[in-house]
Amino acid sequence: MIANMYKRRERLAIIFLGIITLIFAGLLIVETPSNTDEWLEAGSMLIPFIFLIVIAFMSRYKYQKVKDVDIPLSVRTIEDIDHVVLKKDATFITQLLVFEQTGGFLGTYKFTSMSWWQYPIAILMSSLFSFLPYSVSYFSNQDEKLFTFKRKGFKKTMLDVYDEKNCFIGQYEQEEFKSILQIKGRILDQDGQMILPVKASGGNGDFDIRDQDGRRWAYFYNGRFPHEYTEVFKEIDNDMVEISNRISREQKILLLAMIGYMFLNRSK
C-alpha cells in the first residue's frame, strides 16, 4: 500500500514533468529567446521541472525501500483507537490513508459525491475546491463505510455528519475567511447545540482541542511522531493525532469527520 502510494507519486511526477516539458518546448518554438536576459527568464520555467525530477527520484527511492514491506491490516476500527497516523495518498483526487501507530492500516477517507465539473477543479485548483459542495466517506480496511460528511456553504463551511446508517448525528462549522492564520470552528450535536469549540493553526494545522471544561479531545503531534515505535513510517514528518477514548461514539465520529476535513484540505 505504501509502496503503491510512492509508485503513484513517481508516475504523477513523470506525467506533470512531460506536460511541463511540452509547454516549455512549445514556448521556445513560438518565441525563441534572442539574448541572455530572455534565456535566463525562460530558464526560470525550469524550476518546477527540477522540483518534479526531485519528487520522482525521491518517490522511486522510497518505493525501493518499502516495496517488500508487508503492511498489516488492523484488526480494530478507527472508532476504537486513541492514535492515528494520517497520510495523503498520491492520487489526482486526494484521499487520506489512516494507520495505527504500529503501522496497521485502518482505512481511507474518500470523496464519494462530486459533480462532473468539479473534477478539473479538484485536480488543478485544489485550494478553490475546498469551497465547493461534496461528500467524503470513511471506509474501513474491509471497505465498510463507517461515516460520511457532506460539505456545504461558502463564507462558512458546514459539514453535515452521518453515521454508517446515514443517520444525521451532528455538524461541524468553520469560518472559512477567518482561517488564514487560525482555524476557528465548532462541533454541534444533532440538536444544534455546541459540544466542542475548535481552534487550530491555519498554517500547519496544529491543534490541541479541548472542551469548555478543559478536557482534551484531540491533539495533533505536528510531525513529532515517535517513529521508533513503528515498523512502517521512518520519516520524521508523520502526521499523528491523539484522540480521546473518553467521549461517546457519536462525538468521536464528529471529531473524526472534522479531522478528516482538516487534513484533506491541508496544503502540506
Short mmCIF file of C-alpha atoms in Angstrom, two decimals, residues 104-193:
data_model
loop_
_atom_site.label_atom_id
_atom_site.label_comp_id
_atom_site.label_asym_id
_atom_site.label_seq_id
_atom_site.Cartn_x
_atom_site.Cartn_y
_atom_site.Cartn_z
CA GLY A 104 -1.53 -1.31 10.77
CA PHE A 105 -3.79 0.04 8.02
CA LEU A 106 -7.16 1.26 9.34
CA GLY A 107 -8.95 2.77 6.35
CA THR A 108 -9.37 5.63 3.90
CA TYR A 109 -11.20 8.95 3.62
CA LYS A 110 -12.55 9.05 0.05
CA PHE A 111 -14.54 11.60 -1.95
CA THR A 112 -17.83 9.88 -2.73
CA SER A 113 -20.03 12.56 -4.27
CA MET A 114 -18.75 15.07 -6.82
CA SER A 115 -20.31 16.70 -9.88
CA TRP A 116 -18.54 16.19 -13.21
CA TRP A 117 -17.48 19.84 -13.40
CA GLN A 118 -15.76 19.60 -10.00
CA TYR A 119 -13.11 17.11 -11.13
CA PRO A 120 -10.93 19.60 -13.08
CA ILE A 121 -11.10 22.00 -10.12
CA ALA A 122 -10.16 19.25 -7.67
CA ILE A 123 -7.15 18.28 -9.80
CA LEU A 124 -5.89 21.68 -10.97
CA MET A 125 -7.14 24.12 -8.33
CA SER A 126 -7.44 22.16 -5.10
CA SER A 127 -7.44 25.28 -2.90
CA LEU A 128 -10.61 26.51 -4.64
CA PHE A 129 -12.16 23.05 -4.47
CA SER A 130 -12.34 23.34 -0.68
CA PHE A 131 -15.19 25.87 -1.12
CA LEU A 132 -17.38 23.56 -3.23
CA PRO A 133 -20.07 21.11 -2.08
CA TYR A 134 -19.02 17.45 -1.91
CA SER A 135 -19.25 14.33 0.23
CA VAL A 136 -16.47 12.33 1.84
CA SER A 137 -16.90 8.89 3.42
CA TYR A 138 -14.54 6.97 5.65
CA PHE A 139 -14.12 3.31 4.66
CA SER A 140 -12.50 0.66 6.85
CA ASN A 141 -9.79 -1.67 5.54
CA GLN A 142 -12.66 -4.10 4.84
CA ASP A 143 -14.26 -1.43 2.60
CA GLU A 144 -17.13 -0.85 5.04
CA LYS A 145 -18.44 2.69 5.24
CA LEU A 146 -18.36 3.91 8.85
CA PHE A 147 -19.39 7.56 8.46
CA THR A 148 -19.89 10.34 5.92
CA PHE A 149 -19.63 14.11 5.98
CA LYS A 150 -21.18 16.43 3.42
CA ARG A 151 -19.67 19.87 2.91
CA LYS A 152 -21.78 22.91 2.05
CA GLY A 153 -21.55 26.69 2.39
CA PHE A 154 -19.13 29.31 1.03
CA LYS A 155 -18.31 32.00 3.58
CA LYS A 156 -18.73 29.34 6.24
CA THR A 157 -18.02 25.63 5.87
CA MET A 158 -20.71 23.36 7.26
CA LEU A 159 -20.17 19.62 7.45
CA ASP A 160 -23.28 17.53 7.99
CA VAL A 161 -22.10 14.26 9.54
CA TYR A 162 -23.87 10.91 9.15
CA ASP A 163 -23.18 7.51 10.69
CA GLU A 164 -22.93 4.18 8.84
CA LYS A 165 -26.74 4.02 8.59
CA ASN A 166 -26.86 7.53 7.06
CA CYS A 167 -28.45 8.93 10.20
CA PHE A 168 -27.60 12.58 10.89
CA ILE A 169 -25.59 12.85 14.12
CA GLY A 170 -24.28 16.42 14.12
CA GLN A 171 -22.38 19.14 12.33
CA TYR A 172 -19.02 20.90 12.17
CA GLU A 173 -18.93 24.62 11.32
CA GLN A 174 -15.80 26.53 10.28
CA GLU A 175 -15.34 30.21 9.46
CA GLU A 176 -13.50 29.94 6.12
CA PHE A 177 -12.48 33.58 5.62
CA LYS A 178 -11.06 33.80 9.11
CA SER A 179 -8.87 30.71 8.75
CA ILE A 180 -5.74 32.12 7.09
CA LEU A 181 -3.78 32.33 10.35
CA GLN A 182 -6.09 30.46 12.68
CA ILE A 183 -8.89 28.00 12.03
CA LYS A 184 -11.96 28.62 14.15
CA GLY A 185 -14.95 26.35 14.26
CA ARG A 186 -17.28 24.37 16.47
CA ILE A 187 -18.81 20.91 16.64
CA LEU A 188 -22.58 20.74 17.14
CA ASP A 189 -24.75 17.80 18.13
CA GLN A 190 -27.82 16.69 16.17
CA ASP A 191 -29.92 19.27 18.04
CA GLY A 192 -27.63 22.14 17.05
CA GLN A 193 -26.07 22.54 20.49
#
